[in-house]
């Protein structure tokens, strides 16, 4: 296998995956849009943020469910959508479309063999007509999202930072392990899908590491517009300025030089016999 170490090569592979997703969505009338750092890159850089190495998109829950079946039944493509239901060792509450010709392993304790990917974040409806109405539901969902990864971690990892002064953290870990990471993921799925997107005044990703402040007015996400990204055209939310303001504040301002680095820690390779 040949290691893929240059960020530009990783970006090119992820861009091909995004093109494939875009085609599938257009052919099947599925709703998606660029989100997070990908959307920020499209608006601020007309493509990738130079130091970023992945692609993020949002999809309403119902379309998110449909695209898994479509992609995984496409025998002519070298792409697959992986999630906790179909991939052993998968620990996330969202899916990834991977290039099966590549191998990617994250530098975390609970390792899962995957490929270079595009993250697909499902978003769900929130109850009520204002923050006060949905706040309790969001806090509950995000609480369980925070318990997810520690529930997969080992005793050794916890003890690495264990001192006499953090007994509470230790016993919290014990409780998480008793519940189990897989059970927490199942609970997260159930809670997050309690309210449908259709008819909701607010929507949000509740299983993907987002914060309470990242919940969106539904109109921001309900329609899409074409937007250039790396000399190609993909979908952006109609309210992309509001989306970015909610997530990043002054989104056109570049971060300090020392923060212009990737937040991902993984190694990737081409499976040379399958390339």
Short mmCIF file of C-alpha atoms in Angstrom, two decimals:
data_model
loop_
_atom_site.label_atom_id
_atom_site.label_comp_id
_atom_site.label_asym_id
_atom_site.label_seq_id
_atom_site.Cartn_x
_atom_site.Cartn_y
_atom_site.Cartn_z
CA UNK A 1 0.00 0.00 0.00
CA UNK A 2 1.09 3.57 -0.66
CA UNK A 3 0.54 6.14 2.06
CA UNK A 4 -1.52 9.22 1.17
CA UNK A 5 0.21 11.97 3.07
CA UNK A 6 -0.36 15.16 1.07
CA UNK A 7 -3.43 17.16 2.03
CA UNK A 8 -4.03 18.04 -1.64
CA UNK A 9 -4.36 14.35 -2.56
CA UNK A 10 -6.79 13.73 0.30
CA UNK A 11 -8.80 16.77 -0.80
CA UNK A 12 -8.94 15.49 -4.39
CA UNK A 13 -10.26 12.08 -3.31
CA UNK A 14 -12.89 13.65 -1.03
CA UNK A 15 -13.93 15.99 -3.84
CA UNK A 16 -14.57 12.99 -6.10
CA UNK A 17 -16.75 11.48 -3.37
CA UNK A 18 -18.70 14.74 -3.08
CA UNK A 19 -19.27 14.77 -6.85
CA UNK A 20 -20.65 11.24 -6.61
CA UNK A 21 -22.97 12.19 -3.72
CA UNK A 22 -24.16 15.26 -5.61
CA UNK A 23 -25.02 13.14 -8.66
CA UNK A 24 -26.90 10.57 -6.56
CA UNK A 25 -28.87 13.32 -4.81
CA UNK A 26 -29.80 15.10 -8.04
CA UNK A 27 -30.88 11.85 -9.72
CA UNK A 28 -33.04 10.83 -6.75
CA UNK A 29 -34.33 14.26 -5.65
CA UNK A 30 -32.55 14.07 -2.30
CA UNK A 31 -31.84 17.21 -0.30
CA UNK A 32 -28.26 17.92 0.82
CA UNK A 33 -25.96 20.89 1.25
CA UNK A 34 -22.37 21.68 2.09
CA UNK A 35 -21.92 22.50 5.76
CA UNK A 36 -19.40 23.50 8.41
CA UNK A 37 -15.82 23.94 7.15
CA UNK A 38 -16.79 22.91 3.62
CA UNK A 39 -19.43 25.63 3.39
CA UNK A 40 -17.07 28.13 5.01
CA UNK A 41 -14.41 27.20 2.45
CA UNK A 42 -16.86 27.62 -0.42
CA UNK A 43 -17.85 31.12 0.73
CA UNK A 44 -14.45 32.38 1.90
CA UNK A 45 -12.03 30.51 -0.41
CA UNK A 46 -14.24 29.30 -3.29
CA UNK A 47 -13.08 25.80 -2.37
CA UNK A 48 -11.31 24.01 0.41
CA UNK A 49 -9.99 25.89 3.39
CA UNK A 50 -6.29 25.40 2.49
CA UNK A 51 -5.46 23.44 5.66
CA UNK A 52 -8.70 21.43 5.79
CA UNK A 53 -8.75 17.80 4.69
CA UNK A 54 -12.36 16.62 4.70
CA UNK A 55 -15.84 17.41 3.39
CA UNK A 56 -19.01 17.82 5.47
CA UNK A 57 -22.62 17.84 4.31
CA UNK A 58 -26.01 17.93 6.04
CA UNK A 59 -29.06 15.94 4.98
CA UNK A 60 -32.58 15.77 6.47
CA UNK A 61 -33.04 12.48 8.29
CA UNK A 62 -35.41 10.89 5.76
CA UNK A 63 -33.09 11.57 2.81
CA UNK A 64 -30.11 10.46 4.88
CA UNK A 65 -31.78 7.06 5.30
CA UNK A 66 -32.55 6.83 1.58
CA UNK A 67 -29.04 7.62 0.37
CA UNK A 68 -27.50 4.76 2.37
CA UNK A 69 -29.61 2.21 0.52
CA UNK A 70 -28.98 3.82 -2.89
CA UNK A 71 -25.20 4.02 -2.49
CA UNK A 72 -24.73 0.58 -0.97
CA UNK A 73 -26.75 -1.03 -3.76
CA UNK A 74 -24.69 0.70 -6.46
CA UNK A 75 -22.40 -2.13 -7.58
CA UNK A 76 -20.80 0.03 -10.28
CA UNK A 77 -19.24 2.52 -7.86
CA UNK A 78 -16.24 2.21 -5.54
CA UNK A 79 -18.07 4.07 -2.79
CA UNK A 80 -19.92 2.87 0.29
CA UNK A 81 -21.83 4.56 3.09
CA UNK A 82 -20.73 3.22 6.44
CA UNK A 83 -22.41 3.72 9.81
CA UNK A 84 -22.86 1.97 13.15
CA UNK A 85 -25.44 -0.43 11.70
CA UNK A 86 -23.33 -1.83 8.88
CA UNK A 87 -19.71 -1.48 10.01
CA UNK A 88 -18.06 -3.29 12.91
CA UNK A 89 -16.26 -1.00 15.34
CA UNK A 90 -17.92 2.17 14.04
CA UNK A 91 -18.46 4.62 16.92
CA UNK A 92 -20.14 7.67 15.36
CA UNK A 93 -23.78 8.75 15.28
CA UNK A 94 -23.57 9.82 11.62
CA UNK A 95 -22.47 8.22 8.38
CA UNK A 96 -19.44 8.50 6.13
CA UNK A 97 -19.29 7.85 2.40
CA UNK A 98 -15.88 6.28 1.84
CA UNK A 99 -13.73 5.52 -1.18
CA UNK A 100 -13.29 1.76 -0.84
CA UNK A 101 -10.02 1.86 -2.79
CA UNK A 102 -8.42 3.61 0.18
CA UNK A 103 -7.77 2.67 3.79
CA UNK A 104 -7.96 5.24 6.58
CA UNK A 105 -7.31 4.63 10.27
CA UNK A 106 -7.86 7.35 12.85
CA UNK A 107 -5.38 7.87 15.67
CA UNK A 108 -7.87 7.12 18.43
CA UNK A 109 -8.15 4.21 20.81
CA UNK A 110 -11.25 2.68 19.24
CA UNK A 111 -10.03 2.13 15.69
CA UNK A 112 -12.26 1.27 12.76
CA UNK A 113 -10.97 0.54 9.26
CA UNK A 114 -12.54 2.91 6.78
CA UNK A 115 -11.50 4.92 3.74
CA UNK A 116 -11.05 8.57 2.90
CA UNK A 117 -14.51 9.96 3.41
CA UNK A 118 -17.18 12.61 3.25
CA UNK A 119 -19.12 13.06 6.50
CA UNK A 120 -22.92 13.02 6.14
CA UNK A 121 -24.65 14.58 9.13
CA UNK A 122 -28.38 13.88 9.47
CA UNK A 123 -30.43 16.73 10.86
CA UNK A 124 -33.73 16.41 12.68
CA UNK A 125 -36.61 18.62 13.73
CA UNK A 126 -36.77 20.38 17.09
CA UNK A 127 -39.93 20.99 19.15
CA UNK A 128 -41.63 24.36 19.54
CA UNK A 129 -41.20 27.80 18.10
CA UNK A 130 -38.27 29.23 20.09
CA UNK A 131 -35.08 28.25 21.92
CA UNK A 132 -36.89 27.84 25.24
CA UNK A 133 -39.18 25.25 23.65
CA UNK A 134 -36.46 23.01 22.27
CA UNK A 135 -33.67 23.65 24.80
CA UNK A 136 -34.43 20.68 27.07
CA UNK A 137 -34.63 18.22 24.16
CA UNK A 138 -31.36 19.50 22.67
CA UNK A 139 -29.55 19.34 26.02
CA UNK A 140 -30.66 15.73 26.51
CA UNK A 141 -29.50 14.67 23.04
CA UNK A 142 -26.17 16.47 23.34
CA UNK A 143 -25.58 15.03 26.82
CA UNK A 144 -25.74 11.50 25.42
CA UNK A 145 -23.58 12.50 22.46
CA UNK A 146 -20.87 13.55 24.94
CA UNK A 147 -21.06 10.17 26.69
CA UNK A 148 -20.58 8.24 23.46
CA UNK A 149 -16.81 8.15 22.95
CA UNK A 150 -15.82 7.72 26.64
CA UNK A 151 -18.10 4.68 26.74
CA UNK A 152 -15.89 3.04 24.09
CA UNK A 153 -12.62 3.94 25.84
CA UNK A 154 -10.63 1.50 27.95
CA UNK A 155 -9.78 1.56 31.63
CA UNK A 156 -6.16 2.27 30.63
CA UNK A 157 -7.10 5.43 28.76
CA UNK A 158 -9.09 6.76 31.71
CA UNK A 159 -6.32 5.91 34.19
CA UNK A 160 -3.79 7.81 32.12
CA UNK A 161 -5.29 11.00 33.59
CA UNK A 162 -6.58 9.46 36.81
CA UNK A 163 -5.61 11.11 40.09
CA UNK A 164 -7.10 11.18 43.58
CA UNK A 165 -8.86 14.41 42.71
CA UNK A 166 -10.98 13.10 39.86
CA UNK A 167 -12.87 10.20 41.41
CA UNK A 168 -16.12 11.60 40.03
CA UNK A 169 -14.78 11.38 36.48
CA UNK A 170 -13.64 7.81 37.09
CA UNK A 171 -17.00 6.62 38.43
CA UNK A 172 -18.76 8.43 35.57
CA UNK A 173 -16.63 6.34 33.20
CA UNK A 174 -17.68 3.18 35.03
CA UNK A 175 -21.34 4.07 34.52
CA UNK A 176 -20.75 4.78 30.82
CA UNK A 177 -19.05 1.42 30.37
CA UNK A 178 -21.93 -0.37 32.08
CA UNK A 179 -24.40 1.28 29.71
CA UNK A 180 -22.15 0.56 26.74
CA UNK A 181 -21.18 2.63 23.72
CA UNK A 182 -23.45 0.74 21.33
CA UNK A 183 -26.46 1.24 23.60
CA UNK A 184 -25.68 4.95 23.85
CA UNK A 185 -25.58 5.19 20.05
CA UNK A 186 -28.96 3.45 19.83
CA UNK A 187 -30.41 5.82 22.43
CA UNK A 188 -28.98 8.83 20.56
CA UNK A 189 -30.65 7.63 17.36
CA UNK A 190 -34.00 7.22 19.09
CA UNK A 191 -33.93 10.59 20.88
CA UNK A 192 -32.71 12.62 17.91
CA UNK A 193 -35.50 11.34 15.63
CA UNK A 194 -38.31 12.20 18.03
CA UNK A 195 -39.37 15.27 16.00
CA UNK A 196 -39.57 15.28 12.17
CA UNK A 197 -37.99 17.96 10.00
CA UNK A 198 -41.25 18.59 8.18
CA UNK A 199 -43.19 21.31 9.94
CA UNK A 200 -40.41 22.16 12.40
CA UNK A 201 -39.46 25.79 13.06
CA UNK A 202 -35.92 24.78 14.06
CA UNK A 203 -33.64 21.92 13.05
CA UNK A 204 -30.25 20.62 14.12
CA UNK A 205 -27.70 17.81 14.11
CA UNK A 206 -28.05 16.08 17.46
CA UNK A 207 -25.71 13.08 17.12
CA UNK A 208 -22.60 14.64 15.64
CA UNK A 209 -20.65 16.68 18.19
CA UNK A 210 -22.46 19.95 17.58
CA UNK A 211 -23.32 22.41 20.34
CA UNK A 212 -26.62 23.87 21.48
CA UNK A 213 -25.77 27.16 19.76
CA UNK A 214 -25.54 25.36 16.39
CA UNK A 215 -29.27 24.71 16.09
CA UNK A 216 -30.70 26.39 12.98
CA UNK A 217 -33.96 28.09 11.96
CA UNK A 218 -35.58 25.65 9.54
CA UNK A 219 -35.75 28.21 6.71
CA UNK A 220 -31.94 28.32 6.62
CA UNK A 221 -31.80 24.68 5.52
CA UNK A 222 -35.11 24.14 3.71
CA UNK A 223 -33.93 25.22 0.26
CA UNK A 224 -30.57 25.18 -1.50
CA UNK A 225 -28.66 27.31 -3.97
CA UNK A 226 -25.83 26.46 -6.34
CA UNK A 227 -22.39 27.44 -5.06
CA UNK A 228 -18.92 27.09 -6.56
CA UNK A 229 -16.44 24.84 -4.80
CA UNK A 230 -13.07 24.00 -6.40
CA UNK A 231 -14.33 25.00 -9.89
CA UNK A 232 -17.35 22.73 -9.52
CA UNK A 233 -20.89 23.46 -8.38
CA UNK A 234 -22.54 21.92 -5.34
CA UNK A 235 -25.49 22.72 -3.09
CA UNK A 236 -25.36 25.28 -0.27
CA UNK A 237 -28.18 26.16 2.14
CA UNK A 238 -30.28 29.12 1.05
CA UNK A 239 -29.50 30.84 4.34
CA UNK A 240 -25.77 30.12 4.17
CA UNK A 241 -24.80 33.47 5.68
CA UNK A 242 -26.99 32.83 8.73
CA UNK A 243 -25.69 29.25 8.95
CA UNK A 244 -22.09 30.44 9.05
CA UNK A 245 -22.80 33.30 11.46
CA UNK A 246 -24.42 30.88 13.90
CA UNK A 247 -21.52 28.43 13.70
CA UNK A 248 -18.53 30.76 13.38
CA UNK A 249 -19.52 34.34 14.15
CA UNK A 250 -17.30 36.58 11.99
CA UNK A 251 -16.74 33.81 9.47
CA UNK A 252 -14.79 35.87 6.91
CA UNK A 253 -12.01 36.55 9.40
CA UNK A 254 -9.10 34.13 9.15
CA UNK A 255 -8.00 32.37 12.36
CA UNK A 256 -4.51 33.07 13.78
CA UNK A 257 -1.67 31.40 11.91
CA UNK A 258 -1.09 28.84 14.66
CA UNK A 259 -4.70 27.63 14.33
CA UNK A 260 -4.54 27.16 10.58
CA UNK A 261 -4.06 23.39 10.92
CA UNK A 262 -6.18 20.31 10.38
CA UNK A 263 -8.11 19.03 13.39
CA UNK A 264 -8.11 15.47 12.09
CA UNK A 265 -5.54 12.87 13.10
CA UNK A 266 -5.37 9.85 10.84
CA UNK A 267 -3.25 7.95 8.34
CA UNK A 268 -4.47 6.90 4.91
CA UNK A 269 -3.23 4.63 2.12
CA UNK A 270 -4.16 3.52 -1.37
CA UNK A 271 -4.96 -0.18 -1.59
CA UNK A 272 -2.74 -0.43 -4.62
CA UNK A 273 -4.35 -3.57 -6.02
CA UNK A 274 -7.77 -1.88 -6.01
CA UNK A 275 -6.85 1.62 -7.23
#
